[in-house]
PDB file of C-alpha atoms in Angstrom:
ATOM      1  CA  UNK A1370     -27.825 -26.006   5.571  1.00 90.00           C
ATOM      2  CA  UNK A1371     -24.962 -24.607   7.692  1.00 97.00           C
ATOM      3  CA  UNK A1372     -24.722 -20.946   8.605  1.00 98.00           C
ATOM      4  CA  UNK A1373     -21.288 -20.518   6.981  1.00 98.00           C
ATOM      5  CA  UNK A1374     -19.520 -21.979   3.986  1.00 98.00           C
ATOM      6  CA  UNK A1375     -15.801 -21.262   4.368  1.00 98.00           C
ATOM      7  CA  UNK A1376     -14.002 -21.611   1.021  1.00 98.00           C
ATOM      8  CA  UNK A1377     -10.234 -22.129   1.268  1.00 98.00           C
ATOM      9  CA  UNK A1378      -8.146 -22.331  -1.951  1.00 97.00           C
ATOM     10  CA  UNK A1379      -4.792 -24.038  -1.408  1.00 97.00           C
ATOM     11  CA  UNK A1380      -1.565 -23.821  -3.379  1.00 95.00           C
ATOM     12  CA  UNK A1381       1.982 -24.253  -2.032  1.00 93.00           C
ATOM     13  CA  UNK A1382       0.999 -23.516   1.577  1.00 93.00           C
ATOM     14  CA  UNK A1383       1.683 -26.790   3.371  1.00 93.00           C
ATOM     15  CA  UNK A1384       3.624 -24.959   6.100  1.00 93.00           C
ATOM     16  CA  UNK A1385       0.625 -22.771   6.989  1.00 94.00           C
ATOM     17  CA  UNK A1386      -2.326 -24.954   6.046  1.00 97.00           C
ATOM     18  CA  UNK A1387      -2.916 -26.823   9.316  1.00 97.00           C
ATOM     19  CA  UNK A1388      -3.001 -23.597  11.314  1.00 96.00           C
ATOM     20  CA  UNK A1389      -5.500 -22.153   8.837  1.00 97.00           C
ATOM     21  CA  UNK A1390      -7.808 -25.181   8.919  1.00 98.00           C
ATOM     22  CA  UNK A1391      -7.624 -25.468  12.711  1.00 98.00           C
ATOM     23  CA  UNK A1392      -8.579 -21.803  13.074  1.00 98.00           C
ATOM     24  CA  UNK A1393     -11.859 -22.619  11.311  1.00 98.00           C
ATOM     25  CA  UNK A1394     -12.699 -26.051  12.654  1.00 98.00           C
ATOM     26  CA  UNK A1395     -11.915 -25.185  16.284  1.00 98.00           C
ATOM     27  CA  UNK A1396     -14.188 -22.136  16.334  1.00 98.00           C
ATOM     28  CA  UNK A1397     -16.657 -22.032  19.213  1.00 97.00           C
ATOM     29  CA  UNK A1398     -19.398 -21.608  16.577  1.00 97.00           C
ATOM     30  CA  UNK A1399     -19.413 -24.893  14.682  1.00 96.00           C
ATOM     31  CA  UNK A1400     -22.353 -24.541  12.290  1.00 98.00           C
ATOM     32  CA  UNK A1401     -20.186 -24.469   9.179  1.00 98.00           C
ATOM     33  CA  UNK A1402     -18.790 -26.364   6.258  1.00 98.00           C
ATOM     34  CA  UNK A1403     -15.227 -25.958   5.051  1.00 98.00           C
ATOM     35  CA  UNK A1404     -14.734 -26.315   1.304  1.00 98.00           C
ATOM     36  CA  UNK A1405     -11.028 -26.775   0.636  1.00 98.00           C
ATOM     37  CA  UNK A1406      -9.877 -26.470  -2.970  1.00 98.00           C
ATOM     38  CA  UNK A1407      -6.546 -28.114  -3.801  1.00 97.00           C
ATOM     39  CA  UNK A1408      -5.448 -25.987  -6.769  1.00 96.00           C
ATOM     40  CA  UNK A1409      -3.223 -28.767  -8.111  1.00 96.00           C
ATOM     41  CA  UNK A1410      -0.668 -27.908  -5.427  1.00 96.00           C
ATOM     42  CA  UNK A1411       2.696 -29.658  -5.946  1.00 96.00           C
ATOM     43  CA  UNK A1412       3.407 -29.991  -2.212  1.00 94.00           C
ATOM     44  CA  UNK A1413       1.513 -31.953   0.477  1.00 95.00           C
ATOM     45  CA  UNK A1414      -1.557 -29.689   0.584  1.00 96.00           C
ATOM     46  CA  UNK A1415      -3.787 -32.356  -0.992  1.00 96.00           C
ATOM     47  CA  UNK A1416      -2.754 -35.023   1.526  1.00 97.00           C
ATOM     48  CA  UNK A1417      -3.254 -32.625   4.470  1.00 98.00           C
ATOM     49  CA  UNK A1418      -6.738 -31.769   3.238  1.00 98.00           C
ATOM     50  CA  UNK A1419      -7.695 -35.436   2.921  1.00 97.00           C
ATOM     51  CA  UNK A1420      -6.410 -36.050   6.452  1.00 97.00           C
ATOM     52  CA  UNK A1421      -8.730 -33.336   7.796  1.00 98.00           C
ATOM     53  CA  UNK A1422     -11.672 -34.585   5.723  1.00 98.00           C
ATOM     54  CA  UNK A1423     -11.223 -38.107   7.111  1.00 98.00           C
ATOM     55  CA  UNK A1424     -11.663 -36.914  10.670  1.00 96.00           C
ATOM     56  CA  UNK A1425     -14.178 -34.053  10.272  1.00 97.00           C
ATOM     57  CA  UNK A1426     -17.323 -34.486   8.151  1.00 97.00           C
ATOM     58  CA  UNK A1427     -17.648 -30.708   7.790  1.00 98.00           C
ATOM     59  CA  UNK A1428     -14.630 -30.693   5.463  1.00 98.00           C
ATOM     60  CA  UNK A1429     -15.175 -31.127   1.714  1.00 98.00           C
ATOM     61  CA  UNK A1430     -12.113 -31.421  -0.511  1.00 98.00           C
ATOM     62  CA  UNK A1431     -11.895 -30.629  -4.220  1.00 97.00           C
ATOM     63  CA  UNK A1432      -8.779 -31.601  -6.159  1.00 97.00           C
ATOM     64  CA  UNK A1433      -8.442 -29.576  -9.352  1.00 97.00           C
ATOM     65  CA  UNK A1434      -6.744 -31.344 -12.289  1.00 96.00           C
ATOM     66  CA  UNK A1435      -4.686 -28.254 -13.148  1.00 96.00           C
ATOM     67  CA  UNK A1436      -3.605 -25.064 -11.448  1.00 96.00           C
ATOM     68  CA  UNK A1437      -6.144 -22.327 -12.208  1.00 95.00           C
ATOM     69  CA  UNK A1438      -5.126 -19.553  -9.804  1.00 94.00           C
ATOM     70  CA  UNK A1439      -6.652 -18.085  -6.694  1.00 94.00           C
ATOM     71  CA  UNK A1440      -9.801 -16.554  -8.157  1.00 95.00           C
ATOM     72  CA  UNK A1441     -10.885 -19.506 -10.247  1.00 96.00           C
ATOM     73  CA  UNK A1442     -10.089 -21.898  -7.395  1.00 97.00           C
ATOM     74  CA  UNK A1443     -12.596 -19.935  -5.310  1.00 98.00           C
ATOM     75  CA  UNK A1444     -15.066 -20.209  -8.201  1.00 97.00           C
ATOM     76  CA  UNK A1445     -14.618 -23.976  -8.164  1.00 97.00           C
ATOM     77  CA  UNK A1446     -15.701 -24.077  -4.534  1.00 97.00           C
ATOM     78  CA  UNK A1447     -18.795 -21.895  -4.970  1.00 97.00           C
ATOM     79  CA  UNK A1448     -21.151 -24.532  -6.499  1.00 97.00           C
ATOM     80  CA  UNK A1449     -20.452 -26.821  -3.543  1.00 97.00           C
ATOM     81  CA  UNK A1450     -21.389 -24.199  -0.932  1.00 98.00           C
ATOM     82  CA  UNK A1451     -24.695 -24.749   0.877  1.00 98.00           C
ATOM     83  CA  UNK A1452     -24.340 -22.270   3.747  1.00 98.00           C
ATOM     84  CA  UNK A1453     -26.345 -19.116   4.326  1.00 98.00           C
ATOM     85  CA  UNK A1454     -23.144 -17.049   4.121  1.00 98.00           C
ATOM     86  CA  UNK A1455     -19.880 -17.363   2.203  1.00 98.00           C
ATOM     87  CA  UNK A1456     -16.487 -16.592   3.701  1.00 98.00           C
ATOM     88  CA  UNK A1457     -13.341 -16.765   1.564  1.00 98.00           C
ATOM     89  CA  UNK A1458     -10.254 -17.526   3.653  1.00 97.00           C
ATOM     90  CA  UNK A1459      -6.781 -17.615   2.134  1.00 96.00           C
ATOM     91  CA  UNK A1460      -4.899 -20.707   3.225  1.00 95.00           C
ATOM     92  CA  UNK A1461      -2.016 -18.855   4.895  1.00 93.00           C
ATOM     93  CA  UNK A1462      -4.366 -16.697   7.000  1.00 95.00           C
ATOM     94  CA  UNK A1463      -6.354 -17.585  10.117  1.00 96.00           C
ATOM     95  CA  UNK A1464      -9.614 -16.712  11.811  1.00 98.00           C
ATOM     96  CA  UNK A1465      -9.304 -15.312  15.305  1.00 97.00           C
ATOM     97  CA  UNK A1466     -10.879 -17.247  18.218  1.00 97.00           C
ATOM     98  CA  UNK A1467     -14.579 -16.467  18.509  1.00 98.00           C
ATOM     99  CA  UNK A1468     -14.729 -14.795  15.084  1.00 98.00           C
ATOM    100  CA  UNK A1469     -17.590 -16.889  13.693  1.00 98.00           C
ATOM    101  CA  UNK A1470     -19.667 -16.587  16.868  1.00 98.00           C
ATOM    102  CA  UNK A1471     -19.316 -12.798  16.783  1.00 98.00           C
ATOM    103  CA  UNK A1472     -20.097 -12.749  13.056  1.00 98.00           C
ATOM    104  CA  UNK A1473     -23.175 -14.962  13.469  1.00 98.00           C
ATOM    105  CA  UNK A1474     -24.470 -12.780  16.291  1.00 98.00           C
ATOM    106  CA  UNK A1475     -23.959  -9.600  14.264  1.00 98.00           C
ATOM    107  CA  UNK A1476     -25.702 -11.112  11.222  1.00 98.00           C
ATOM    108  CA  UNK A1477     -28.701 -11.981  13.366  1.00 98.00           C
ATOM    109  CA  UNK A1478     -28.735  -8.510  14.925  1.00 97.00           C
ATOM    110  CA  UNK A1479     -28.632  -6.904  11.442  1.00 97.00           C
ATOM    111  CA  UNK A1480     -31.358  -9.216  10.103  1.00 97.00           C
ATOM    112  CA  UNK A1481     -29.191 -11.008   7.522  1.00 98.00           C
ATOM    113  CA  UNK A1482     -27.627  -8.235   5.412  1.00 98.00           C
ATOM    114  CA  UNK A1483     -26.235  -8.865   1.937  1.00 98.00           C
ATOM    115  CA  UNK A1484     -22.670  -8.236   3.111  1.00 98.00           C
ATOM    116  CA  UNK A1485     -21.005  -7.959   6.503  1.00 98.00           C
ATOM    117  CA  UNK A1486     -17.589  -6.270   6.666  1.00 97.00           C
ATOM    118  CA  UNK A1487     -15.337  -7.145   9.604  1.00 97.00           C
ATOM    119  CA  UNK A1488     -11.904  -6.006  10.721  1.00 95.00           C
ATOM    120  CA  UNK A1489      -8.534  -7.726  10.405  1.00 95.00           C
ATOM    121  CA  UNK A1490      -4.951  -7.421  11.605  1.00 93.00           C
ATOM    122  CA  UNK A1491      -1.701  -7.924   9.760  1.00 88.00           C
ATOM    123  CA  UNK A1492       0.591 -10.425  11.475  1.00 84.00           C
ATOM    124  CA  UNK A1493       4.281 -10.378  10.627  1.00 80.00           C
ATOM    125  CA  UNK A1494       6.840 -13.173  10.466  1.00 73.00           C
ATOM    126  CA  UNK A1495       8.862 -11.569  13.282  1.00 69.00           C
ATOM    127  CA  UNK A1496       5.868 -11.655  15.665  1.00 70.00           C
ATOM    128  CA  UNK A1497       4.459  -8.164  15.302  1.00 76.00           C
ATOM    129  CA  UNK A1498       0.770  -7.394  14.753  1.00 80.00           C
ATOM    130  CA  UNK A1499      -0.838  -4.274  13.321  1.00 82.00           C
ATOM    131  CA  UNK A1500      -4.554  -3.557  13.102  1.00 86.00           C
ATOM    132  CA  UNK A1501      -6.164  -2.261   9.924  1.00 82.00           C
ATOM    133  CA  UNK A1502      -5.282   1.437   9.704  1.00 85.00           C
ATOM    134  CA  UNK A1503      -8.857   2.303   8.666  1.00 88.00           C
ATOM    135  CA  UNK A1504     -10.549   0.530  11.576  1.00 89.00           C
ATOM    136  CA  UNK A1505     -12.267   3.814  12.457  1.00 92.00           C
ATOM    137  CA  UNK A1506     -14.468   3.438   9.359  1.00 93.00           C
ATOM    138  CA  UNK A1507     -16.045   0.358  10.947  1.00 93.00           C
ATOM    139  CA  UNK A1508     -16.302   1.971  14.368  1.00 91.00           C
ATOM    140  CA  UNK A1509     -18.142   4.973  12.940  1.00 92.00           C
ATOM    141  CA  UNK A1510     -20.599   2.983  10.809  1.00 91.00           C
ATOM    142  CA  UNK A1511     -22.827   2.084  13.759  1.00 89.00           C
ATOM    143  CA  UNK A1512     -25.360  -0.709  14.111  1.00 93.00           C
ATOM    144  CA  UNK A1513     -27.673   0.103  11.201  1.00 95.00           C
ATOM    145  CA  UNK A1514     -27.312  -1.338   7.717  1.00 97.00           C
ATOM    146  CA  UNK A1515     -26.493   0.974   4.821  1.00 97.00           C
ATOM    147  CA  UNK A1516     -25.567   1.199   1.140  1.00 96.00           C
ATOM    148  CA  UNK A1517     -22.399   2.525  -0.486  1.00 96.00           C
ATOM    149  CA  UNK A1518     -24.337   5.638  -1.475  1.00 94.00           C
ATOM    150  CA  UNK A1519     -25.155   6.283   2.178  1.00 94.00           C
ATOM    151  CA  UNK A1520     -21.650   5.522   3.443  1.00 94.00           C
ATOM    152  CA  UNK A1521     -19.177   5.794   0.545  1.00 93.00           C
ATOM    153  CA  UNK A1522     -16.260   5.672   2.962  1.00 93.00           C
ATOM    154  CA  UNK A1523     -16.730   1.891   3.133  1.00 94.00           C
ATOM    155  CA  UNK A1524     -15.010   1.793  -0.278  1.00 93.00           C
ATOM    156  CA  UNK A1525     -11.852   3.218   1.309  1.00 91.00           C
ATOM    157  CA  UNK A1526     -11.252  -0.082   3.089  1.00 89.00           C
ATOM    158  CA  UNK A1527      -8.876  -2.601   1.550  1.00 85.00           C
ATOM    159  CA  UNK A1528     -10.652  -4.002  -1.505  1.00 86.00           C
ATOM    160  CA  UNK A1529     -10.106  -7.665  -0.705  1.00 93.00           C
ATOM    161  CA  UNK A1530     -12.522 -10.566  -0.567  1.00 96.00           C
ATOM    162  CA  UNK A1531     -11.492 -12.032   2.795  1.00 96.00           C
ATOM    163  CA  UNK A1532     -12.597  -9.233   5.195  1.00 96.00           C
ATOM    164  CA  UNK A1533     -16.293  -9.846   4.520  1.00 97.00           C
ATOM    165  CA  UNK A1534     -19.001 -12.489   4.557  1.00 98.00           C
ATOM    166  CA  UNK A1535     -21.578 -12.612   1.769  1.00 98.00           C
ATOM    167  CA  UNK A1536     -25.145 -13.855   1.757  1.00 98.00           C
ATOM    168  CA  UNK A1537     -25.040 -16.768  -0.677  1.00 98.00           C
ATOM    169  CA  UNK A1538     -28.441 -16.008  -2.190  1.00 97.00           C
ATOM    170  CA  UNK A1539     -27.262 -12.468  -2.938  1.00 98.00           C
ATOM    171  CA  UNK A1540     -24.104 -13.736  -4.670  1.00 98.00           C
ATOM    172  CA  UNK A1541     -26.074 -16.255  -6.734  1.00 97.00           C
ATOM    173  CA  UNK A1542     -28.742 -13.695  -7.664  1.00 97.00           C
ATOM    174  CA  UNK A1543     -26.144 -11.391  -9.193  1.00 97.00           C
ATOM    175  CA  UNK A1544     -23.902 -14.125 -10.585  1.00 96.00           C
ATOM    176  CA  UNK A1545     -20.730 -12.764  -9.002  1.00 97.00           C
ATOM    177  CA  UNK A1546     -17.558 -14.688  -9.856  1.00 97.00           C
ATOM    178  CA  UNK A1547     -13.816 -14.157  -9.835  1.00 97.00           C
ATOM    179  CA  UNK A1548     -11.930 -13.454 -13.062  1.00 95.00           C
ATOM    180  CA  UNK A1549      -8.514 -14.959 -13.834  1.00 93.00           C
ATOM    181  CA  UNK A1550      -5.280 -13.145 -13.101  1.00 94.00           C
ATOM    182  CA  UNK A1551      -3.738 -11.102 -10.309  1.00 94.00           C
ATOM    183  CA  UNK A1552      -5.854  -8.601  -8.328  1.00 95.00           C
ATOM    184  CA  UNK A1553      -8.940 -10.743  -8.856  1.00 96.00           C
ATOM    185  CA  UNK A1554     -10.458  -9.297  -5.671  1.00 95.00           C
ATOM    186  CA  UNK A1555     -10.911  -5.889  -7.349  1.00 96.00           C
ATOM    187  CA  UNK A1556     -13.670  -6.797  -9.876  1.00 96.00           C
ATOM    188  CA  UNK A1557     -15.390  -8.897  -7.210  1.00 97.00           C
ATOM    189  CA  UNK A1558     -15.402  -6.468  -4.293  1.00 96.00           C
ATOM    190  CA  UNK A1559     -16.399  -3.240  -6.020  1.00 97.00           C
ATOM    191  CA  UNK A1560     -19.433  -4.749  -7.852  1.00 97.00           C
ATOM    192  CA  UNK A1561     -20.487  -6.631  -4.712  1.00 98.00           C
ATOM    193  CA  UNK A1562     -20.448  -3.560  -2.477  1.00 97.00           C
ATOM    194  CA  UNK A1563     -22.003  -1.317  -5.115  1.00 97.00           C
ATOM    195  CA  UNK A1564     -24.837  -3.831  -5.615  1.00 97.00           C
ATOM    196  CA  UNK A1565     -25.542  -4.552  -1.955  1.00 98.00           C
ATOM    197  CA  UNK A1566     -28.789  -3.101  -0.675  1.00 97.00           C
ATOM    198  CA  UNK A1567     -27.911  -3.780   2.959  1.00 98.00           C
ATOM    199  CA  UNK A1568     -24.333  -3.679   4.289  1.00 98.00           C
ATOM    200  CA  UNK A1569     -23.444  -4.155   7.946  1.00 98.00           C
ATOM    201  CA  UNK A1570     -20.133  -3.949   9.782  1.00 97.00           C
ATOM    202  CA  UNK A1571     -18.548  -5.749  12.706  1.00 97.00           C
ATOM    203  CA  UNK A1572     -15.960  -3.655  14.553  1.00 96.00           C
ATOM    204  CA  UNK A1573     -13.901  -6.663  15.633  1.00 95.00           C
ATOM    205  CA  UNK A1574     -10.700  -8.296  14.391  1.00 95.00           C
ATOM    206  CA  UNK A1575     -11.914 -11.581  12.930  1.00 97.00           C
ATOM    207  CA  UNK A1576      -8.971 -12.488  10.712  1.00 96.00           C
ATOM    208  CA  UNK A1577      -5.202 -12.443  10.906  1.00 94.00           C
ATOM    209  CA  UNK A1578      -3.679 -11.589   7.536  1.00 93.00           C
ATOM    210  CA  UNK A1579      -0.234 -13.139   7.358  1.00 87.00           C
ATOM    211  CA  UNK A1580       2.599 -11.006   5.983  1.00 75.00           C
ATOM    212  CA  UNK A1581       5.172 -13.617   5.016  1.00 63.00           C
ATOM    213  CA  UNK A1582       8.885 -12.976   5.363  1.00 49.00           C
ATOM    214  CA  UNK A1583       9.396 -13.820   1.693  1.00 52.00           C
ATOM    215  CA  UNK A1584       6.179 -12.144   0.587  1.00 51.00           C
ATOM    216  CA  UNK A1585       3.208 -13.596  -1.240  1.00 55.00           C
ATOM    217  CA  UNK A1586       2.128 -13.877  -4.849  1.00 56.00           C
ATOM    218  CA  UNK A1587       1.548 -10.136  -5.210  1.00 60.00           C
ATOM    219  CA  UNK A1588       5.111  -9.333  -4.152  1.00 60.00           C
ATOM    220  CA  UNK A1589       6.521 -11.451  -6.986  1.00 78.00           C
ATOM    221  CA  UNK A1590       8.307  -9.397  -9.628  1.00 87.00           C
ATOM    222  CA  UNK A1591       6.397 -10.134 -12.808  1.00 90.00           C
ATOM    223  CA  UNK A1592       4.510  -8.662 -15.748  1.00 94.00           C
ATOM    224  CA  UNK A1593       1.442 -10.329 -14.233  1.00 95.00           C
ATOM    225  CA  UNK A1594       0.930  -7.073 -12.332  1.00 96.00           C
ATOM    226  CA  UNK A1595      -0.288  -5.597 -15.614  1.00 97.00           C
ATOM    227  CA  UNK A1596      -3.459  -7.615 -14.867  1.00 97.00           C
ATOM    228  CA  UNK A1597      -4.621  -4.715 -12.711  1.00 97.00           C
ATOM    229  CA  UNK A1598      -5.612  -2.827 -15.863  1.00 97.00           C
ATOM    230  CA  UNK A1599      -7.931  -5.601 -17.060  1.00 97.00           C
ATOM    231  CA  UNK A1600      -9.430  -5.914 -13.586  1.00 97.00           C
ATOM    232  CA  UNK A1601     -10.377  -2.234 -13.446  1.00 98.00           C
ATOM    233  CA  UNK A1602     -11.728  -2.423 -16.992  1.00 98.00           C
ATOM    234  CA  UNK A1603     -14.112  -5.072 -15.624  1.00 97.00           C
ATOM    235  CA  UNK A1604     -15.138  -2.727 -12.804  1.00 97.00           C
ATOM    236  CA  UNK A1605     -15.852   0.135 -15.220  1.00 97.00           C
ATOM    237  CA  UNK A1606     -17.757  -2.214 -17.545  1.00 97.00           C
ATOM    238  CA  UNK A1607     -19.928  -3.273 -14.598  1.00 97.00           C
ATOM    239  CA  UNK A1608     -20.705   0.350 -13.737  1.00 96.00           C
ATOM    240  CA  UNK A1609     -21.500   1.068 -17.389  1.00 95.00           C
ATOM    241  CA  UNK A1610     -24.123  -1.684 -17.341  1.00 95.00           C
ATOM    242  CA  UNK A1611     -25.855  -0.110 -14.323  1.00 94.00           C
ATOM    243  CA  UNK A1612     -26.727   3.524 -14.922  1.00 91.00           C
ATOM    244  CA  UNK A1613     -27.676   4.087 -11.286  1.00 93.00           C
ATOM    245  CA  UNK A1614     -24.021   3.492 -10.317  1.00 93.00           C
ATOM    246  CA  UNK A1615     -22.636   6.289 -12.511  1.00 92.00           C
ATOM    247  CA  UNK A1616     -22.450   8.555  -9.451  1.00 93.00           C
ATOM    248  CA  UNK A1617     -19.557   6.404  -8.191  1.00 94.00           C
ATOM    249  CA  UNK A1618     -17.436   6.761 -11.332  1.00 95.00           C
ATOM    250  CA  UNK A1619     -15.322   9.706 -10.013  1.00 94.00           C
ATOM    251  CA  UNK A1620     -14.367   7.706  -6.930  1.00 94.00           C
ATOM    252  CA  UNK A1621     -13.559   4.558  -8.951  1.00 95.00           C
ATOM    253  CA  UNK A1622     -11.565   6.595 -11.461  1.00 96.00           C
ATOM    254  CA  UNK A1623      -9.396   8.095  -8.732  1.00 95.00           C
ATOM    255  CA  UNK A1624      -9.088   4.765  -6.908  1.00 95.00           C
ATOM    256  CA  UNK A1625      -7.845   3.086 -10.082  1.00 96.00           C
ATOM    257  CA  UNK A1626      -5.157   5.741 -10.530  1.00 96.00           C
ATOM    258  CA  UNK A1627      -4.018   5.494  -6.910  1.00 95.00           C
ATOM    259  CA  UNK A1628      -3.982   1.695  -6.985  1.00 96.00           C
ATOM    260  CA  UNK A1629      -1.911   1.513 -10.168  1.00 97.00           C
ATOM    261  CA  UNK A1630       0.543   4.161  -8.940  1.00 96.00           C
ATOM    262  CA  UNK A1631       0.932   2.207  -5.699  1.00 95.00           C
ATOM    263  CA  UNK A1632       1.863  -0.909  -7.683  1.00 96.00           C
ATOM    264  CA  UNK A1633       4.316   1.101  -9.795  1.00 96.00           C
ATOM    265  CA  UNK A1634       5.977   2.596  -6.697  1.00 94.00           C
ATOM    266  CA  UNK A1635       6.638  -0.735  -4.994  1.00 91.00           C
ATOM    267  CA  UNK A1636      10.165  -1.992  -5.760  1.00 88.00           C
ATOM    268  CA  UNK A1637       9.254  -5.694  -5.862  1.00 86.00           C
ATOM    269  CA  UNK A1638       6.294  -5.711  -8.262  1.00 91.00           C
ATOM    270  CA  UNK A1639       7.250  -4.770 -11.821  1.00 95.00           C
ATOM    271  CA  UNK A1640      10.451  -5.575 -13.737  1.00 95.00           C
ATOM    272  CA  UNK A1641      12.376  -2.286 -14.060  1.00 94.00           C
ATOM    273  CA  UNK A1642      12.316  -2.444 -17.858  1.00 95.00           C
ATOM    274  CA  UNK A1643       8.482  -2.618 -17.815  1.00 96.00           C
ATOM    275  CA  UNK A1644       7.727   0.303 -15.530  1.00 96.00           C
ATOM    276  CA  UNK A1645       7.517   2.945 -18.269  1.00 96.00           C
ATOM    277  CA  UNK A1646       5.029   0.807 -20.203  1.00 97.00           C
ATOM    278  CA  UNK A1647       2.967   0.245 -17.056  1.00 97.00           C
ATOM    279  CA  UNK A1648       2.835   4.005 -16.441  1.00 97.00           C
ATOM    280  CA  UNK A1649       1.780   4.721 -20.023  1.00 97.00           C
ATOM    281  CA  UNK A1650      -0.970   2.102 -19.976  1.00 97.00           C
ATOM    282  CA  UNK A1651      -2.237   3.403 -16.644  1.00 97.00           C
ATOM    283  CA  UNK A1652      -2.220   6.994 -17.907  1.00 97.00           C
ATOM    284  CA  UNK A1653      -4.127   6.033 -21.053  1.00 97.00           C
ATOM    285  CA  UNK A1654      -6.789   4.200 -19.042  1.00 97.00           C
ATOM    286  CA  UNK A1655      -6.968   7.116 -16.576  1.00 97.00           C
ATOM    287  CA  UNK A1656      -7.642   9.553 -19.428  1.00 95.00           C
ATOM    288  CA  UNK A1657     -10.132   7.285 -21.178  1.00 96.00           C
ATOM    289  CA  UNK A1658     -12.280   6.701 -18.085  1.00 96.00           C
ATOM    290  CA  UNK A1659     -12.074  10.210 -16.633  1.00 95.00           C
ATOM    291  CA  UNK A1660     -15.635  11.382 -15.866  1.00 93.00           C
ATOM    292  CA  UNK A1661     -16.642  14.802 -17.066  1.00 89.00           C
ATOM    293  CA  UNK A1662     -15.763  17.420 -14.487  1.00 83.00           C
ATOM    294  CA  UNK A1663     -13.712  15.011 -12.334  1.00 84.00           C
ATOM    295  CA  UNK A1664     -11.161  16.689 -10.059  1.00 84.00           C
ATOM    296  CA  UNK A1665      -7.645  15.421 -10.773  1.00 90.00           C
ATOM    297  CA  UNK A1666      -5.164  16.583  -8.150  1.00 90.00           C
ATOM    298  CA  UNK A1667      -2.569  15.213  -5.783  1.00 89.00           C
ATOM    299  CA  UNK A1668      -0.668  12.102  -6.755  1.00 90.00           C
ATOM    300  CA  UNK A1669      -3.027  11.012  -9.538  1.00 93.00           C
ATOM    301  CA  UNK A1670      -2.318  14.287 -11.372  1.00 93.00           C
ATOM    302  CA  UNK A1671       1.025  12.697 -12.313  1.00 94.00           C
ATOM    303  CA  UNK A1672      -0.901  10.473 -14.693  1.00 95.00           C
ATOM    304  CA  UNK A1673      -1.626  13.507 -16.861  1.00 92.00           C
ATOM    305  CA  UNK A1674       2.090  14.041 -17.430  1.00 92.00           C
ATOM    306  CA  UNK A1675       4.995  11.968 -18.714  1.00 93.00           C
ATOM    307  CA  UNK A1676       6.813   9.029 -17.200  1.00 93.00           C
ATOM    308  CA  UNK A1677       9.955  11.174 -16.996  1.00 94.00           C
ATOM    309  CA  UNK A1678       8.083  13.751 -14.908  1.00 92.00           C
ATOM    310  CA  UNK A1679       6.740  10.965 -12.688  1.00 93.00           C
ATOM    311  CA  UNK A1680      10.266   9.641 -12.088  1.00 91.00           C
ATOM    312  CA  UNK A1681      11.583  13.108 -11.222  1.00 91.00           C
ATOM    313  CA  UNK A1682       8.766  13.556  -8.717  1.00 86.00           C
ATOM    314  CA  UNK A1683       9.502  10.158  -7.164  1.00 83.00           C
ATOM    315  CA  UNK A1684      13.230  10.913  -6.908  1.00 80.00           C
ATOM    316  CA  UNK A1685      12.529  14.269  -5.293  1.00 77.00           C
ATOM    317  CA  UNK A1686      10.208  12.597  -2.816  1.00 66.00           C
ATOM    318  CA  UNK A1687      12.815  10.015  -1.870  1.00 65.00           C
ATOM    319  CA  UNK A1688      15.457  12.700  -1.450  1.00 58.00           C
ATOM    320  CA  UNK A1689      13.149  14.676   0.806  1.00 61.00           C
ATOM    321  CA  UNK A1690      12.370  11.672   2.978  1.00 59.00           C
ATOM    322  CA  UNK A1691      16.064  10.849   3.277  1.00 61.00           C
ATOM    323  CA  UNK A1692      16.841  14.431   4.341  1.00 60.00           C
ATOM    324  CA  UNK A1693      14.176  14.217   7.042  1.00 61.00           C
ATOM    325  CA  UNK A1694      15.592  10.880   8.219  1.00 67.00           C
ATOM    326  CA  UNK A1695      19.141  12.281   8.466  1.00 66.00           C
ATOM    327  CA  UNK A1696      17.939  15.373  10.323  1.00 65.00           C
ATOM    328  CA  UNK A1697      16.061  13.190  12.804  1.00 67.00           C
ATOM    329  CA  UNK A1698      19.178  11.068  13.325  1.00 67.00           C
ATOM    330  CA  UNK A1699      21.254  14.154  14.050  1.00 67.00           C
ATOM    331  CA  UNK A1700      18.705  15.392  16.572  1.00 65.00           C
TER     332      UNK A1700
END
């Protein structure tokens, strides 16, 4: 039984895959298995994975008969995991040198928590690197384990699957799995953190998150971004099934509104002709799930108005930012 099971779903990433696999297999801490899931990739991902499996017995390869998407490809790898802890690594990202040694040491120090959250950095195609803007949340958490109730600020971190390791027994006990569709990390990460009885942090950059020049799947203009509504419905349904989690509903309600407005504001996500519908669906869900007495102010207050009012506010904001930019240029 290895300490870590690293699950790597692969689809159309042949140009990045070797660097990803090497970042795992060349770690100074080698007590691991790497479960690579070929999600019916049309490029050479499958052949690259078999090449690595032939020369390293720690590599297990699954070839899926059809493309199922990122979340369900991770699900396919889960039954094959035998490690104490699960780590989900996207196949265009990399672990930093020494990451697994530092993680293993922190897990031992914290007496095997349910979840360990570590830090990451964004790496850009032009060579730049930027650390997680909320790194201070990890620095302030200290050495003790905690719950979300004790440190709710942990929910402010990017709600992704790949900046954490998860005790496999904990995941199996609760039956956590990824749903289909875009934003599949959302209904995994919120239930996992809300359910964890012991969370620890590691204030160290353990993963480099690649920002591709041509973007990734989430920067594809598509109606698939409407999936975010179904994913948050799953989060709210989970909270509804656990009465003790009702205290977190105001936070989740606001987070949903902010997340959806962020998607709407990005120019490369939704087809222009679908933006009004996306706003209306978001506003309806925001009203339906609003907890009694919840404070609605700031940006999310726009969801209580019309799409026309939202657009006017956005245009005014852009005009203001452009005026500031021109004034700075003159100075």
